[in-house]
Each structure stands twice: as structure tokens, then as C-alpha cells.
Amino acid sequence: MKKQFAVIGLGRFGGSICRELNELGMEVLAIDIHEEKVNEYASVATHAAVADTTDENTLRSLGIRNFDHVIVAIGDNIQASILTTLMLGEVGVPHITVKAQNDYHEKVLNKIGAHKVVHPERDMGIRIAHNIVSKNVLDYLELSDEYSIVELIAGRRVDGHSLIDLDIRAQYGCNIMAVKREEEIDVSPKADESLQSGDILIVIGADRDITRMEQELFNDDSD
Ligand code: ADP
């Protein structure tokens, strides 16, 4: 049986989740307290409902406990987000993902039963900052305070060199997980194959090692 998703709060974040789940062929119930929002998503979602999800009876009457995954994307109203999350936990929804507005909100959400807390604005800010600081960093994914996965674009300095030549693992302690060249992606890149300028390398490692490698091997600005 298809997984059942519900998205509560149809602002920019909840709305885009709703659209994407629909694009992926998933069944989605779209919920918002405002009728105009619900009307906007009625054609995108499988079902749409006007509801105040801080009201326990309303939540139950939506049959919310039968959903596999509920995304709480209520923005500014932190109290409504917390109350909704608490009740979703109480009725036993197996996966609850909640958007946090700030670190305190996140702490509370983790305590009251959210299974995953996301900070879309903060995370996107971090990614964009990395991309602004170095134009070689195309994308950035934080794994922990110390480790990340980044997409680096190969420039002149690495053009024509193989991973063996560059000795990346020994010199920088980073691992190249994959190399993208045009539409092709090689998920186990050969150590003796030459890189080309414009290749995209997907690298995993400690932040300080990635930064050092990026500056020494990828940043052509200082040449
Ligand atoms: P974003 O920053 O993602 O655009 P918003 O704060 O604009 O977030 O959107 C949050 C949505 O959540 C709004 O459409 C709002 O109507 C909805 N919302 C707020 N409180 C409730 C509630 N108690 N029940 C259901 N939906 C709610």
C-alpha cells in the first residue's frame, strides 16, 4: 500500500513539500487553518482540509493517526506548532517531521516527540554562505559539527591529474565519493583516471580538511 503523508501548514515550506510529494506520486493530505491556502492546494494534494490542528478532536476526526508521516510546517505560530506536534505524538503517528523556527523551538520539539526537526532557513543559509565564500563549492551538506559532504567543481589545478596523483586521501584525509561529468555520475571513481576541469567531485571529510583541500587544489583565483 502507498505511504500516506499529511502536511500541516501550507506556507512556502509546507506548500513546496506538498507539491514535491505529489510530483513523486505520493498520497498527500494538505491541511491549513486558512481556507484560501487549502483552496490553493486542493488541486495539488490528494485531499485537502481546512482545520485548526491544535484542536485534538479536529485532528482525530481527520484520522491523522492512520498517516505514516506527518510534516508540521506551521511557521510563526510556535505555540500551534508545539501543540500540534504533541498531539501527533500522543495519537501515535509513526513519523513526525517538524519545521523549527529557532534553536529553543527545536529543543522543545525534540523533547515532546518530534522524530525529525528541520531548520530549512538556517540550513539553506549555511549552504549559500559556503557557496558565496568559495565559488568552487556548489553544494554543502552538514553531517555533524565537524564533518560534511560537499560538491566541488574541478578547476585548472586538478585538470589532467588522477586521484592517485593528487593523493587526496593521504594529503587531506578526505574521500572522493563520486565524480559527475556532464550527465554521467561515477560512484566509484577509479584512482588512476584523469580528472577534467568542470568535473564535479562529491567529497566527504572533516570541514577543516575539506577547506584546506579546496584552497590548495580547487581555488584557481590565486593563480
Ligand atoms: P512559511 O515560512 O513556510 O511560509 P508560514 O508561517 O507563512 O510559513 O506558514 C505557515 C502556515 O501554517 C500558514 O499557512 C498558516 O495558516 C498555517 N497554520 C498556522 N497555524 C495553524 C494551525 N493551528 N492549524 C493549521 N494550520 C496552521
PDB file of C-alpha atoms and ligand atoms in Angstrom:
ATOM      1  CA  MET A   1       0.000   0.000   0.000  1.00  0.00           C
ATOM      2  CA  LYS A   2       1.161   3.556  -0.771  1.00  0.00           C
ATOM      3  CA  LYS A   3       2.526   5.576   2.125  1.00  0.00           C
ATOM      4  CA  GLN A   4       0.145   8.217   3.386  1.00  0.00           C
ATOM      5  CA  PHE A   5       1.526  11.709   4.041  1.00  0.00           C
ATOM      6  CA  ALA A   6      -0.067  14.747   5.637  1.00  0.00           C
ATOM      7  CA  VAL A   7       1.329  18.282   5.525  1.00  0.00           C
ATOM      8  CA  ILE A   8       0.089  20.736   8.152  1.00  0.00           C
ATOM      9  CA  GLY A   9       0.644  24.408   7.285  1.00  0.00           C
ATOM     10  CA  LEU A  10       0.694  25.401   3.631  1.00  0.00           C
ATOM     11  CA  GLY A  11       3.138  28.308   3.683  1.00  0.00           C
ATOM     12  CA  ARG A  12       6.166  28.387   1.354  1.00  0.00           C
ATOM     13  CA  PHE A  13       7.842  25.406   3.079  1.00  0.00           C
ATOM     14  CA  GLY A  14       4.800  23.162   3.629  1.00  0.00           C
ATOM     15  CA  GLY A  15       3.473  24.111   0.212  1.00  0.00           C
ATOM     16  CA  SER A  16       6.641  23.075  -1.573  1.00  0.00           C
ATOM     17  CA  ILE A  17       6.745  19.759   0.319  1.00  0.00           C
ATOM     18  CA  CYS A  18       3.167  19.157  -0.716  1.00  0.00           C
ATOM     19  CA  ARG A  19       3.921  19.868  -4.386  1.00  0.00           C
ATOM     20  CA  GLU A  20       7.014  17.693  -4.415  1.00  0.00           C
ATOM     21  CA  LEU A  21       5.298  14.733  -2.707  1.00  0.00           C
ATOM     22  CA  ASN A  22       2.584  14.990  -5.308  1.00  0.00           C
ATOM     23  CA  GLU A  23       5.201  15.090  -8.104  1.00  0.00           C
ATOM     24  CA  LEU A  24       6.722  11.947  -6.595  1.00  0.00           C
ATOM     25  CA  GLY A  25       3.359  10.242  -6.901  1.00  0.00           C
ATOM     26  CA  MET A  26       2.624  10.120  -3.148  1.00  0.00           C
ATOM     27  CA  GLU A  27      -0.759  10.499  -1.497  1.00  0.00           C
ATOM     28  CA  VAL A  28      -0.873  13.751   0.465  1.00  0.00           C
ATOM     29  CA  LEU A  29      -3.434  15.324   2.731  1.00  0.00           C
ATOM     30  CA  ALA A  30      -2.871  19.104   2.786  1.00  0.00           C
ATOM     31  CA  ILE A  31      -4.103  20.918   5.896  1.00  0.00           C
ATOM     32  CA  ASP A  32      -4.231  24.583   6.825  1.00  0.00           C
ATOM     33  CA  ILE A  33      -6.272  26.754   9.148  1.00  0.00           C
ATOM     34  CA  HIS A  34      -6.945  29.206   6.299  1.00  0.00           C
ATOM     35  CA  GLU A  35      -9.432  28.259   3.634  1.00  0.00           C
ATOM     36  CA  GLU A  36      -7.707  30.197   0.843  1.00  0.00           C
ATOM     37  CA  LYS A  37      -4.489  28.218   1.412  1.00  0.00           C
ATOM     38  CA  VAL A  38      -6.401  24.951   1.295  1.00  0.00           C
ATOM     39  CA  ASN A  39      -8.135  26.003  -1.916  1.00  0.00           C
ATOM     40  CA  GLU A  40      -4.750  26.841  -3.433  1.00  0.00           C
ATOM     41  CA  TYR A  41      -3.508  23.294  -2.764  1.00  0.00           C
ATOM     42  CA  ALA A  42      -6.737  21.411  -3.417  1.00  0.00           C
ATOM     43  CA  SER A  43      -5.646  20.536  -6.950  1.00  0.00           C
ATOM     44  CA  VAL A  44      -2.067  19.667  -5.905  1.00  0.00           C
ATOM     45  CA  ALA A  45      -2.802  17.377  -2.955  1.00  0.00           C
ATOM     46  CA  THR A  46      -4.796  14.139  -2.968  1.00  0.00           C
ATOM     47  CA  HIS A  47      -7.082  15.586  -0.287  1.00  0.00           C
ATOM     48  CA  ALA A  48      -7.191  18.987   1.361  1.00  0.00           C
ATOM     49  CA  ALA A  49      -8.812  20.088   4.608  1.00  0.00           C
ATOM     50  CA  VAL A  50      -9.373  23.314   6.495  1.00  0.00           C
ATOM     51  CA  ALA A  51      -8.536  22.588  10.124  1.00  0.00           C
ATOM     52  CA  ASP A  52      -7.000  24.049  13.245  1.00  0.00           C
ATOM     53  CA  THR A  53      -4.635  21.245  14.189  1.00  0.00           C
ATOM     54  CA  THR A  54      -4.242  22.492  17.770  1.00  0.00           C
ATOM     55  CA  ASP A  55      -7.718  21.119  18.389  1.00  0.00           C
ATOM     56  CA  GLU A  56      -7.488  17.487  19.419  1.00  0.00           C
ATOM     57  CA  ASN A  57     -10.936  16.499  18.208  1.00  0.00           C
ATOM     58  CA  THR A  58     -10.320  18.076  14.809  1.00  0.00           C
ATOM     59  CA  LEU A  59      -7.056  16.169  14.474  1.00  0.00           C
ATOM     60  CA  ARG A  60      -8.716  12.895  15.407  1.00  0.00           C
ATOM     61  CA  SER A  61     -11.613  13.464  13.024  1.00  0.00           C
ATOM     62  CA  LEU A  62      -9.074  13.845  10.187  1.00  0.00           C
ATOM     63  CA  GLY A  63      -7.958  10.285  11.028  1.00  0.00           C
ATOM     64  CA  ILE A  64      -4.419  11.614  11.449  1.00  0.00           C
ATOM     65  CA  ARG A  65      -3.202   8.519  13.285  1.00  0.00           C
ATOM     66  CA  ASN A  66      -3.604   6.482  10.099  1.00  0.00           C
ATOM     67  CA  PHE A  67      -0.934   8.539   8.310  1.00  0.00           C
ATOM     68  CA  ASP A  68       2.599   7.153   8.011  1.00  0.00           C
ATOM     69  CA  HIS A  69       4.301  10.523   8.046  1.00  0.00           C
ATOM     70  CA  VAL A  70       3.072  13.940   9.108  1.00  0.00           C
ATOM     71  CA  ILE A  71       5.030  17.124   8.355  1.00  0.00           C
ATOM     72  CA  VAL A  72       4.302  20.076  10.636  1.00  0.00           C
ATOM     73  CA  ALA A  73       5.174  23.175   8.642  1.00  0.00           C
ATOM     74  CA  ILE A  74       3.453  25.771  10.807  1.00  0.00           C
ATOM     75  CA  GLY A  75       5.690  28.836  10.673  1.00  0.00           C
ATOM     76  CA  ASP A  76       5.482  31.778  13.065  1.00  0.00           C
ATOM     77  CA  ASN A  77       2.927  30.351  15.438  1.00  0.00           C
ATOM     78  CA  ILE A  78       5.345  28.345  17.593  1.00  0.00           C
ATOM     79  CA  GLN A  79       2.661  27.534  20.144  1.00  0.00           C
ATOM     80  CA  ALA A  80       0.464  25.960  17.450  1.00  0.00           C
ATOM     81  CA  SER A  81       3.442  24.019  16.105  1.00  0.00           C
ATOM     82  CA  ILE A  82       4.276  22.645  19.572  1.00  0.00           C
ATOM     83  CA  LEU A  83       0.688  21.729  20.440  1.00  0.00           C
ATOM     84  CA  THR A  84       0.156  20.021  17.091  1.00  0.00           C
ATOM     85  CA  THR A  85       3.397  18.027  17.432  1.00  0.00           C
ATOM     86  CA  LEU A  86       2.494  16.974  20.962  1.00  0.00           C
ATOM     87  CA  MET A  87      -0.873  15.627  19.857  1.00  0.00           C
ATOM     88  CA  LEU A  88       0.525  13.845  16.819  1.00  0.00           C
ATOM     89  CA  GLY A  89       2.884  12.057  19.209  1.00  0.00           C
ATOM     90  CA  GLU A  90       0.034  11.208  21.561  1.00  0.00           C
ATOM     91  CA  VAL A  91      -2.078   9.603  18.851  1.00  0.00           C
ATOM     92  CA  GLY A  92       0.964   7.596  17.742  1.00  0.00           C
ATOM     93  CA  VAL A  93       1.860   8.913  14.273  1.00  0.00           C
ATOM     94  CA  PRO A  94       4.974   6.857  13.356  1.00  0.00           C
ATOM     95  CA  HIS A  95       6.977   9.647  11.677  1.00  0.00           C
ATOM     96  CA  ILE A  96       6.653  13.282  12.662  1.00  0.00           C
ATOM     97  CA  THR A  97       8.840  15.876  10.935  1.00  0.00           C
ATOM     98  CA  VAL A  98       8.605  19.448  12.188  1.00  0.00           C
ATOM     99  CA  LYS A  99       9.971  22.743  10.944  1.00  0.00           C
ATOM    100  CA  ALA A 100      11.658  24.704  13.752  1.00  0.00           C
ATOM    101  CA  GLN A 101      11.816  28.489  13.809  1.00  0.00           C
ATOM    102  CA  ASN A 102      14.792  28.683  16.179  1.00  0.00           C
ATOM    103  CA  ASP A 103      17.010  26.601  18.497  1.00  0.00           C
ATOM    104  CA  TYR A 104      14.653  26.847  21.501  1.00  0.00           C
ATOM    105  CA  HIS A 105      11.764  25.685  19.387  1.00  0.00           C
ATOM    106  CA  GLU A 106      13.895  22.766  18.202  1.00  0.00           C
ATOM    107  CA  LYS A 107      14.776  21.765  21.781  1.00  0.00           C
ATOM    108  CA  VAL A 108      11.123  21.669  22.786  1.00  0.00           C
ATOM    109  CA  LEU A 109      10.129  19.739  19.657  1.00  0.00           C
ATOM    110  CA  ASN A 110      12.770  17.085  20.332  1.00  0.00           C
ATOM    111  CA  LYS A 111      11.510  16.699  23.917  1.00  0.00           C
ATOM    112  CA  ILE A 112       7.847  16.315  23.021  1.00  0.00           C
ATOM    113  CA  GLY A 113       8.157  13.614  20.402  1.00  0.00           C
ATOM    114  CA  ALA A 114       9.164  15.069  17.027  1.00  0.00           C
ATOM    115  CA  HIS A 115      11.136  12.374  15.206  1.00  0.00           C
ATOM    116  CA  LYS A 116      12.939  14.827  12.972  1.00  0.00           C
ATOM    117  CA  VAL A 117      13.319  18.573  13.295  1.00  0.00           C
ATOM    118  CA  VAL A 118      14.314  20.626  10.281  1.00  0.00           C
ATOM    119  CA  HIS A 119      15.581  24.204  10.017  1.00  0.00           C
ATOM    120  CA  PRO A 120      15.171  24.982   6.319  1.00  0.00           C
ATOM    121  CA  GLU A 121      16.130  28.668   6.511  1.00  0.00           C
ATOM    122  CA  ARG A 122      19.185  28.091   8.704  1.00  0.00           C
ATOM    123  CA  ASP A 123      20.395  25.140   6.612  1.00  0.00           C
ATOM    124  CA  MET A 124      19.912  26.969   3.347  1.00  0.00           C
ATOM    125  CA  GLY A 125      21.738  29.984   4.822  1.00  0.00           C
ATOM    126  CA  ILE A 126      24.719  27.765   5.701  1.00  0.00           C
ATOM    127  CA  ARG A 127      24.770  26.240   2.215  1.00  0.00           C
ATOM    128  CA  ILE A 128      24.572  29.576   0.493  1.00  0.00           C
ATOM    129  CA  ALA A 129      27.317  31.042   2.726  1.00  0.00           C
ATOM    130  CA  HIS A 130      29.666  28.208   1.711  1.00  0.00           C
ATOM    131  CA  ASN A 131      28.817  28.798  -1.913  1.00  0.00           C
ATOM    132  CA  ILE A 132      29.433  32.546  -1.590  1.00  0.00           C
ATOM    133  CA  VAL A 133      32.777  32.134   0.201  1.00  0.00           C
ATOM    134  CA  SER A 134      34.074  29.733  -2.418  1.00  0.00           C
ATOM    135  CA  LYS A 135      32.650  29.583  -5.894  1.00  0.00           C
ATOM    136  CA  ASN A 136      34.090  26.056  -6.181  1.00  0.00           C
ATOM    137  CA  VAL A 137      31.661  24.811  -3.540  1.00  0.00           C
ATOM    138  CA  LEU A 138      28.447  24.044  -5.385  1.00  0.00           C
ATOM    139  CA  ASP A 139      26.643  22.411  -2.521  1.00  0.00           C
ATOM    140  CA  TYR A 140      27.215  21.623   1.104  1.00  0.00           C
ATOM    141  CA  LEU A 141      25.612  19.132   3.453  1.00  0.00           C
ATOM    142  CA  GLU A 142      26.462  19.244   7.130  1.00  0.00           C
ATOM    143  CA  LEU A 143      26.776  15.739   8.627  1.00  0.00           C
ATOM    144  CA  SER A 144      27.801  16.883  12.107  1.00  0.00           C
ATOM    145  CA  ASP A 145      29.578  19.845  13.708  1.00  0.00           C
ATOM    146  CA  GLU A 146      32.824  18.607  12.192  1.00  0.00           C
ATOM    147  CA  TYR A 147      32.021  16.567   9.079  1.00  0.00           C
ATOM    148  CA  SER A 148      30.354  17.429   5.791  1.00  0.00           C
ATOM    149  CA  ILE A 149      29.730  16.317   2.260  1.00  0.00           C
ATOM    150  CA  VAL A 150      30.482  18.950  -0.379  1.00  0.00           C
ATOM    151  CA  GLU A 151      30.269  19.217  -4.131  1.00  0.00           C
ATOM    152  CA  LEU A 152      33.408  20.843  -5.514  1.00  0.00           C
ATOM    153  CA  ILE A 153      33.947  21.889  -9.088  1.00  0.00           C
ATOM    154  CA  ALA A 154      37.328  20.902 -10.537  1.00  0.00           C
ATOM    155  CA  GLY A 155      39.394  23.764 -11.933  1.00  0.00           C
ATOM    156  CA  ARG A 156      42.724  24.181 -13.727  1.00  0.00           C
ATOM    157  CA  ARG A 157      44.891  22.896 -10.885  1.00  0.00           C
ATOM    158  CA  VAL A 158      43.440  19.400 -10.940  1.00  0.00           C
ATOM    159  CA  ASP A 159      42.797  19.197 -14.685  1.00  0.00           C
ATOM    160  CA  GLY A 160      44.577  16.154 -16.132  1.00  0.00           C
ATOM    161  CA  HIS A 161      45.555  14.766 -12.711  1.00  0.00           C
ATOM    162  CA  SER A 162      44.307  11.486 -11.296  1.00  0.00           C
ATOM    163  CA  LEU A 163      43.203  10.881  -7.705  1.00  0.00           C
ATOM    164  CA  ILE A 164      46.467   8.939  -7.232  1.00  0.00           C
ATOM    165  CA  ASP A 165      48.495  11.961  -8.427  1.00  0.00           C
ATOM    166  CA  LEU A 166      46.644  14.268  -6.117  1.00  0.00           C
ATOM    167  CA  ASP A 167      46.897  11.751  -3.232  1.00  0.00           C
ATOM    168  CA  ILE A 168      43.800  13.292  -1.709  1.00  0.00           C
ATOM    169  CA  ARG A 169      43.156  10.683   0.970  1.00  0.00           C
ATOM    170  CA  ALA A 170      46.693  10.805   2.369  1.00  0.00           C
ATOM    171  CA  GLN A 171      47.244  14.548   1.910  1.00  0.00           C
ATOM    172  CA  TYR A 172      43.865  15.803   3.062  1.00  0.00           C
ATOM    173  CA  GLY A 173      42.114  12.879   4.797  1.00  0.00           C
ATOM    174  CA  CYS A 174      39.088  13.359   2.501  1.00  0.00           C
ATOM    175  CA  ASN A 175      37.350  10.764   0.360  1.00  0.00           C
ATOM    176  CA  ILE A 176      36.018  11.364  -3.144  1.00  0.00           C
ATOM    177  CA  MET A 177      32.706   9.519  -3.174  1.00  0.00           C
ATOM    178  CA  ALA A 178      31.707  10.246  -6.754  1.00  0.00           C
ATOM    179  CA  VAL A 179      32.628  12.238  -9.845  1.00  0.00           C
ATOM    180  CA  LYS A 180      29.996  13.848 -12.049  1.00  0.00           C
ATOM    181  CA  ARG A 181      30.897  14.664 -15.631  1.00  0.00           C
ATOM    182  CA  GLU A 182      28.094  16.183 -17.689  1.00  0.00           C
ATOM    183  CA  GLU A 183      25.179  13.747 -17.313  1.00  0.00           C
ATOM    184  CA  GLU A 184      27.323  10.801 -16.120  1.00  0.00           C
ATOM    185  CA  ILE A 185      27.946  10.057 -12.459  1.00  0.00           C
ATOM    186  CA  ASP A 186      30.672   7.632 -11.426  1.00  0.00           C
ATOM    187  CA  VAL A 187      30.013   6.429  -7.888  1.00  0.00           C
ATOM    188  CA  SER A 188      33.284   4.528  -7.556  1.00  0.00           C
ATOM    189  CA  PRO A 189      35.774   6.740  -9.353  1.00  0.00           C
ATOM    190  CA  LYS A 190      38.973   4.987 -10.472  1.00  0.00           C
ATOM    191  CA  ALA A 191      42.050   6.273  -8.680  1.00  0.00           C
ATOM    192  CA  ASP A 192      44.128   6.394 -11.875  1.00  0.00           C
ATOM    193  CA  GLU A 193      41.593   8.161 -14.104  1.00  0.00           C
ATOM    194  CA  SER A 194      42.317  11.775 -15.027  1.00  0.00           C
ATOM    195  CA  LEU A 195      40.012  14.482 -13.765  1.00  0.00           C
ATOM    196  CA  GLN A 196      38.862  17.215 -16.106  1.00  0.00           C
ATOM    197  CA  SER A 197      38.242  20.864 -15.412  1.00  0.00           C
ATOM    198  CA  GLY A 198      34.478  21.192 -14.869  1.00  0.00           C
ATOM    199  CA  ASP A 199      34.092  17.762 -13.250  1.00  0.00           C
ATOM    200  CA  ILE A 200      32.077  17.844 -10.038  1.00  0.00           C
ATOM    201  CA  LEU A 201      33.600  15.926  -7.152  1.00  0.00           C
ATOM    202  CA  ILE A 202      31.480  14.771  -4.239  1.00  0.00           C
ATOM    203  CA  VAL A 203      33.752  14.797  -1.220  1.00  0.00           C
ATOM    204  CA  ILE A 204      33.272  13.614   2.350  1.00  0.00           C
ATOM    205  CA  GLY A 205      35.558  14.709   5.163  1.00  0.00           C
ATOM    206  CA  ALA A 206      36.236  16.941   8.147  1.00  0.00           C
ATOM    207  CA  ASP A 207      35.388  20.597   7.493  1.00  0.00           C
ATOM    208  CA  ARG A 208      38.931  21.851   8.119  1.00  0.00           C
ATOM    209  CA  ASP A 209      40.380  19.206   5.744  1.00  0.00           C
ATOM    210  CA  ILE A 210      37.859  19.984   3.023  1.00  0.00           C
ATOM    211  CA  THR A 211      38.582  23.720   3.363  1.00  0.00           C
ATOM    212  CA  ARG A 212      42.353  23.165   3.124  1.00  0.00           C
ATOM    213  CA  MET A 213      41.947  20.895   0.097  1.00  0.00           C
ATOM    214  CA  GLU A 214      39.552  23.336  -1.554  1.00  0.00           C
ATOM    215  CA  GLN A 215      42.004  26.213  -1.090  1.00  0.00           C
ATOM    216  CA  GLU A 216      45.082  24.281  -2.203  1.00  0.00           C
ATOM    217  CA  LEU A 217      43.638  22.253  -5.074  1.00  0.00           C
ATOM    218  CA  PHE A 218      40.413  23.786  -6.255  1.00  0.00           C
ATOM    219  CA  ASN A 219      40.639  27.536  -5.820  1.00  0.00           C
ATOM    220  CA  ASP A 220      42.127  28.881  -9.050  1.00  0.00           C
ATOM    221  CA  ASP A 221      41.578  32.535  -8.067  1.00  0.00           C
ATOM    222  CA  SER A 222      45.057  32.949  -6.561  1.00  0.00           C
ATOM    223  CA  ASP A 223      46.868  31.507  -9.625  1.00  0.00           C
TER     224      ASP A 223
HETATM  225  P1  ADP B   1       6.492  29.666   5.750  1.00  0.00           P
HETATM  226  O1  ADP B   1       7.602  30.447   6.373  1.00  0.00           O
HETATM  227  O2  ADP B   1       6.861  28.227   5.448  1.00  0.00           O
HETATM  228  O3  ADP B   1       5.852  30.343   4.541  1.00  0.00           O
HETATM  229  P2  ADP B   1       4.138  30.441   7.242  1.00  0.00           P
HETATM  230  O4  ADP B   1       4.229  30.858   8.676  1.00  0.00           O
HETATM  231  O5  ADP B   1       3.902  31.518   6.243  1.00  0.00           O
HETATM  232  O6  ADP B   1       5.426  29.563   6.907  1.00  0.00           O
HETATM  233  O7  ADP B   1       3.001  29.355   7.010  1.00  0.00           O
HETATM  234  C1  ADP B   1       2.535  28.516   7.964  1.00  0.00           C
HETATM  235  C2  ADP B   1       1.142  28.048   7.584  1.00  0.00           C
HETATM  236  O8  ADP B   1       0.627  27.341   8.725  1.00  0.00           O
HETATM  237  C3  ADP B   1       0.172  29.188   7.280  1.00  0.00           C
HETATM  238  O9  ADP B   1      -0.435  28.977   6.012  1.00  0.00           O
HETATM  239  C4  ADP B   1      -0.841  29.110   8.427  1.00  0.00           C
HETATM  240  O10 ADP B   1      -2.152  29.421   8.001  1.00  0.00           O
HETATM  241  C5  ADP B   1      -0.736  27.651   8.873  1.00  0.00           C
HETATM  242  N1  ADP B   1      -1.155  27.471  10.269  1.00  0.00           N
HETATM  243  C6  ADP B   1      -0.856  28.283  11.320  1.00  0.00           C
HETATM  244  N2  ADP B   1      -1.444  27.830  12.451  1.00  0.00           N
HETATM  245  C7  ADP B   1      -2.129  26.700  12.101  1.00  0.00           C
HETATM  246  C8  ADP B   1      -2.946  25.769  12.817  1.00  0.00           C
HETATM  247  N3  ADP B   1      -3.189  25.912  14.130  1.00  0.00           N
HETATM  248  N4  ADP B   1      -3.504  24.724  12.148  1.00  0.00           N
HETATM  249  C9  ADP B   1      -3.276  24.582  10.817  1.00  0.00           C
HETATM  250  N5  ADP B   1      -2.524  25.425  10.083  1.00  0.00           N
HETATM  251  C10 ADP B   1      -1.959  26.477  10.709  1.00  0.00           C
END
